[in-house]
Short mmCIF file of C-alpha atoms in Angstrom, two decimals:
data_model
loop_
_atom_site.label_atom_id
_atom_site.label_comp_id
_atom_site.label_asym_id
_atom_site.label_seq_id
_atom_site.Cartn_x
_atom_site.Cartn_y
_atom_site.Cartn_z
CA MET A 1 3.91 -37.55 31.09
CA SER A 2 6.86 -38.92 29.13
CA PRO A 3 9.44 -36.67 27.47
CA LEU A 4 8.08 -37.67 24.04
CA GLU A 5 4.56 -36.64 25.03
CA ASP A 6 5.91 -33.34 26.32
CA VAL A 7 7.63 -32.71 22.99
CA LEU A 8 4.50 -33.63 21.03
CA ALA A 9 2.33 -31.38 23.19
CA PHE A 10 4.77 -28.49 22.87
CA THR A 11 4.93 -28.99 19.10
CA ALA A 12 1.14 -29.09 18.80
CA VAL A 13 0.70 -25.85 20.75
CA ASN A 14 3.35 -24.06 18.72
CA ALA A 15 1.98 -25.39 15.42
CA TRP A 16 -1.51 -24.21 16.38
CA GLY A 17 -0.22 -20.76 17.39
CA SER A 18 1.86 -20.52 14.22
CA ALA A 19 -1.22 -21.34 12.12
CA LEU A 20 -3.13 -18.52 13.83
CA VAL A 21 -0.31 -16.08 13.09
CA LEU A 22 -0.27 -17.30 9.48
CA LEU A 23 -3.94 -16.37 9.15
CA ARG A 24 -3.15 -12.71 9.82
CA VAL A 25 -0.01 -12.65 7.67
CA ALA A 26 -1.68 -14.39 4.72
CA ALA A 27 -4.65 -11.99 4.81
CA ALA A 28 -2.29 -9.01 4.91
CA MET A 29 -0.27 -10.45 2.01
CA ALA A 30 -3.34 -10.22 -0.21
CA MET A 31 -3.15 -6.41 -0.02
CA LEU A 32 0.45 -5.56 0.84
CA PRO A 33 2.29 -3.29 -1.61
CA ALA A 34 4.95 -4.97 -3.78
CA LEU A 35 4.69 -8.35 -2.02
CA GLY A 36 1.00 -8.81 -2.81
CA GLU A 37 0.81 -7.41 -6.34
CA GLN A 38 -1.52 -9.22 -8.74
CA VAL A 39 1.27 -9.59 -11.31
CA ILE A 40 3.04 -11.97 -8.90
CA SER A 41 2.09 -15.63 -9.20
CA VAL A 42 -0.24 -17.01 -6.52
CA ARG A 43 2.30 -19.73 -5.70
CA ILE A 44 5.02 -17.15 -5.18
CA ARG A 45 2.76 -15.03 -2.99
CA PHE A 46 1.93 -18.10 -0.91
CA ILE A 47 5.63 -18.84 -0.43
CA LEU A 48 6.21 -15.19 0.50
CA ALA A 49 3.41 -15.44 3.07
CA LEU A 50 5.06 -18.51 4.61
CA MET A 51 8.46 -16.79 4.70
CA LEU A 52 6.98 -13.63 6.22
CA SER A 53 5.18 -15.76 8.81
CA ALA A 54 8.46 -17.50 9.65
CA ALA A 55 9.92 -14.07 10.45
CA VAL A 56 6.90 -12.91 12.49
CA ILE A 57 6.14 -16.07 14.50
CA PRO A 58 9.30 -16.14 16.70
CA ALA A 59 8.71 -12.51 17.69
CA VAL A 60 5.02 -12.74 18.60
CA LEU A 61 4.32 -16.36 19.59
CA PRO A 62 6.03 -16.20 23.03
CA ARG A 63 3.82 -13.23 23.92
CA LEU A 64 0.53 -14.76 22.79
CA GLU A 65 -1.80 -16.74 25.01
CA VAL A 66 -2.77 -19.51 22.61
CA PRO A 67 -5.94 -21.34 23.76
CA GLU A 68 -6.65 -25.01 23.17
CA ILE A 69 -7.64 -26.17 19.70
CA THR A 70 -11.42 -26.23 19.16
CA PHE A 71 -13.57 -25.91 16.07
CA SER A 72 -15.37 -22.84 17.39
CA LEU A 73 -12.04 -21.17 18.15
CA LEU A 74 -10.87 -21.92 14.62
CA LEU A 75 -13.93 -20.20 13.16
CA TRP A 76 -13.41 -17.23 15.51
CA ALA A 77 -9.75 -17.02 14.51
CA LEU A 78 -10.67 -17.12 10.82
CA LEU A 79 -12.91 -14.10 11.41
CA THR A 80 -10.76 -11.99 13.72
CA GLU A 81 -7.28 -12.66 12.36
CA THR A 82 -8.38 -12.41 8.72
CA LEU A 83 -10.07 -9.07 9.34
CA ALA A 84 -7.00 -7.80 11.19
CA GLY A 85 -4.70 -8.89 8.36
CA LEU A 86 -6.90 -7.34 5.68
CA PHE A 87 -7.02 -4.05 7.57
CA ILE A 88 -3.22 -4.02 7.87
CA GLY A 89 -2.84 -4.71 4.16
CA ILE A 90 -5.41 -2.11 3.14
CA VAL A 91 -3.89 0.75 5.15
CA LEU A 92 -0.52 0.03 3.50
CA ARG A 93 -2.12 -0.41 0.06
CA LEU A 94 -3.50 3.14 0.39
CA PHE A 95 0.03 4.42 -0.20
CA ILE A 96 0.00 2.73 -3.61
CA PHE A 97 -3.40 4.26 -4.29
CA ALA A 98 -1.90 7.64 -3.37
CA ILE A 99 0.91 7.39 -5.92
CA GLN A 100 -1.55 6.09 -8.53
CA THR A 101 -3.94 8.96 -7.83
CA ALA A 102 -1.08 11.43 -8.05
CA GLY A 103 -0.18 10.03 -11.47
CA ALA A 104 -3.82 10.25 -12.59
CA ILE A 105 -4.09 13.87 -11.42
CA ALA A 106 -0.83 14.75 -13.15
CA ALA A 107 -1.91 13.05 -16.37
CA GLN A 108 -5.34 14.69 -16.39
CA SER A 109 -3.75 18.08 -15.75
CA THR A 110 -1.51 17.67 -18.79
CA SER A 111 -1.97 16.07 -22.20
CA LEU A 112 -0.65 12.62 -21.25
CA SER A 113 -3.80 11.04 -19.79
CA GLN A 114 -4.42 8.74 -22.79
CA LEU A 115 -0.82 7.74 -23.50
CA MET A 116 -0.14 4.09 -22.62
CA GLY A 117 -3.36 3.89 -20.66
CA GLN A 118 -3.34 0.08 -20.29
CA ALA A 119 0.33 -0.53 -19.50
CA GLY A 120 -0.27 -2.52 -16.31
CA VAL A 121 -2.84 -4.62 -14.46
CA ASP A 122 -4.68 -1.49 -13.36
CA PRO A 123 -5.76 0.96 -16.08
CA LEU A 124 -3.29 3.77 -15.41
CA PRO A 125 -2.05 6.62 -17.57
CA ALA A 126 1.62 6.74 -18.47
CA ILE A 127 2.65 8.99 -15.58
CA GLY A 128 0.76 6.87 -13.05
CA HIS A 129 2.27 3.66 -14.38
CA ILE A 130 5.82 5.06 -14.31
CA LEU A 131 5.42 6.44 -10.79
CA THR A 132 3.79 3.26 -9.46
CA ILE A 133 6.43 0.89 -10.82
CA SER A 134 9.19 3.21 -9.62
CA ALA A 135 7.62 3.46 -6.16
CA LEU A 136 7.34 -0.33 -5.85
CA ALA A 137 10.94 -0.79 -6.94
CA LEU A 138 12.13 1.88 -4.50
CA LEU A 139 10.07 0.33 -1.72
CA MET A 140 11.64 -3.10 -2.16
CA ALA A 141 15.13 -1.64 -2.61
CA THR A 142 14.84 -0.02 0.82
CA GLY A 143 13.98 -3.29 2.59
CA PHE A 144 10.19 -3.21 2.70
CA HIS A 145 10.01 -6.95 3.45
CA VAL A 146 11.80 -6.33 6.77
CA LYS A 147 9.63 -3.31 7.55
CA ALA A 148 6.48 -5.27 6.70
CA ALA A 149 7.48 -8.05 9.11
CA ALA A 150 8.17 -5.49 11.86
CA PHE A 151 4.83 -3.79 11.18
CA LEU A 152 3.00 -7.12 11.45
CA VAL A 153 4.71 -7.74 14.79
CA LEU A 154 3.67 -4.27 15.93
CA SER A 155 0.10 -4.87 14.74
CA TYR A 156 -0.57 -7.16 17.71
CA GLU A 157 -0.41 -4.07 19.93
CA PHE A 158 -3.19 -2.08 18.22
CA LEU A 159 -5.10 -5.16 16.91
CA PRO A 160 -5.02 -7.67 19.79
CA PHE A 161 -4.80 -11.38 19.15
CA LEU A 162 -8.14 -13.19 18.65
CA THR A 163 -10.07 -9.99 19.32
CA LEU A 164 -12.67 -8.62 16.94
CA PRO A 165 -11.59 -5.11 15.90
CA ASP A 166 -13.77 -2.28 17.16
CA PRO A 167 -15.83 -1.14 14.13
CA SER A 168 -15.89 2.51 15.22
CA ALA A 169 -12.12 2.59 15.77
CA ILE A 170 -11.50 0.86 12.43
CA ALA A 171 -13.81 3.30 10.65
CA GLU A 172 -12.13 6.30 12.26
CA ALA A 173 -8.64 5.02 11.46
CA GLY A 174 -9.67 4.16 7.91
CA ARG A 175 -11.21 7.58 7.36
CA GLY A 176 -8.03 9.25 8.53
CA ARG A 177 -5.84 7.09 6.33
CA VAL A 178 -8.00 7.72 3.24
CA ALA A 179 -7.91 11.48 3.88
CA GLU A 180 -4.12 11.39 4.29
CA SER A 181 -3.82 9.31 1.12
CA PHE A 182 -5.69 11.86 -1.00
CA ALA A 183 -3.79 14.73 0.60
CA LEU A 184 -0.50 13.02 -0.21
CA ALA A 185 -1.66 12.34 -3.79
CA PHE A 186 -2.57 15.98 -4.41
CA ALA A 187 0.66 17.20 -2.81
CA LEU A 188 2.70 14.93 -5.09
CA ALA A 189 0.81 16.07 -8.19
CA ALA A 190 0.87 19.78 -7.27
CA PRO A 191 3.68 20.71 -9.76
CA PHE A 192 1.64 19.34 -12.66
CA VAL A 193 -1.51 21.13 -11.50
CA ILE A 194 0.42 24.41 -11.28
CA LEU A 195 1.87 23.81 -14.76
CA SER A 196 -1.61 23.16 -16.13
CA VAL A 197 -3.00 26.36 -14.58
CA LEU A 198 -0.15 28.46 -16.00
CA TYR A 199 -0.54 26.81 -19.39
CA ASN A 200 -4.26 27.48 -19.60
CA LEU A 201 -3.86 31.06 -18.38
CA THR A 202 -1.20 31.69 -21.00
CA LEU A 203 -3.35 30.21 -23.76
CA GLY A 204 -6.25 32.36 -22.63
CA VAL A 205 -4.16 35.54 -22.79
CA ILE A 206 -2.75 34.61 -26.23
CA ASN A 207 -6.21 33.75 -27.57
CA LYS A 208 -7.57 37.06 -26.27
CA ALA A 209 -4.75 39.03 -27.88
CA MET A 210 -4.75 37.09 -31.18
CA PRO A 211 -8.18 35.47 -31.77
CA GLN A 212 -7.21 34.33 -35.27
CA LEU A 213 -4.29 32.22 -33.98
CA MET A 214 -4.97 28.49 -33.46
CA VAL A 215 -3.54 28.36 -29.98
CA ALA A 216 -4.22 24.61 -29.62
CA PHE A 217 -1.66 23.80 -32.31
CA VAL A 218 0.90 25.99 -30.58
CA GLY A 219 0.11 24.91 -27.02
CA ALA A 220 -0.18 21.12 -27.47
CA PRO A 221 3.56 20.52 -28.06
CA VAL A 222 4.42 22.93 -25.25
CA ILE A 223 2.29 21.18 -22.61
CA THR A 224 3.34 17.72 -23.82
CA PHE A 225 7.08 18.29 -23.73
CA GLY A 226 6.77 20.56 -20.70
CA SER A 227 4.99 17.85 -18.70
CA ILE A 228 7.57 15.24 -19.75
CA LEU A 229 10.39 17.57 -18.68
CA LEU A 230 8.59 18.30 -15.40
CA LEU A 231 8.17 14.56 -14.78
CA LEU A 232 11.91 14.09 -15.36
CA LEU A 233 12.74 16.79 -12.81
CA SER A 234 10.05 16.14 -10.20
CA ALA A 235 9.75 12.31 -10.19
CA PRO A 236 12.79 11.75 -7.90
CA VAL A 237 11.46 14.31 -5.42
CA MET A 238 7.96 12.83 -5.57
CA LEU A 239 9.25 9.34 -4.90
CA ILE A 240 11.41 10.50 -2.00
CA VAL A 241 8.47 12.34 -0.40
CA TRP A 242 6.25 9.30 -0.91
CA LEU A 243 8.83 6.92 0.59
CA GLN A 244 9.27 9.21 3.61
CA ALA A 245 5.50 9.15 4.16
CA VAL A 246 5.47 5.33 4.04
CA GLU A 247 8.38 5.03 6.48
CA ALA A 248 6.83 7.60 8.84
CA PHE A 249 3.61 5.59 8.97
CA LEU A 250 5.42 2.28 9.51
CA ALA A 251 7.39 3.83 12.37
CA ALA A 252 4.35 5.36 14.10
CA PRO A 253 1.04 4.01 12.77
CA PHE A 254 -2.22 5.70 13.71
CA ARG A 255 -0.46 8.35 15.75
#
């Protein structure tokens, strides 16, 4: 074989392997936090997927056993690598769902659930919208694109290349991640739940002592301004706790 044929064969194998890696990265990009948000243009997300693939391919391609190009293998790769990428994106997207759920719990516990309810793509109350946008900004400011590339490289260890994921293992891992997501959401919203309980107990005592007093007119400004003040004080702590949970999962997924 001539040197030119060797180069062409080497290029074909690497291009085929790179395309298979791109399948997983592109599927994950559809669900990744910040990088895969619906407010971002499809063209920009496609370019981001190519750039993320360019960072992942040199790290994983030398370790992969890329078979010869066949149509049946292409269909199998479309199934396995797409499912693996979607699972990776979904488990990371659950952290966004957690901060959104925390905002919804906080808003429902106070009087702010209807304020600015349609501020974003998803119908979120004001607190949820503020926390979500702040979390996404904080995530990108701390280098999430680098962490996402590293996580995709690590994904080939727990989701092997061209291997259909075990449904029972995926279901068990997904159940655990959903449970942790709701636990994190409630933990983040706990100050607002406590404030709501104290507020309602206080109104009940006042109403019992003075039945003729319209406690709703007195209590509405208190809970409104109190919840805004609590958001001002607790939002930095909530975001730090949330970011630590994200980084802990990226460092040791499915531990």
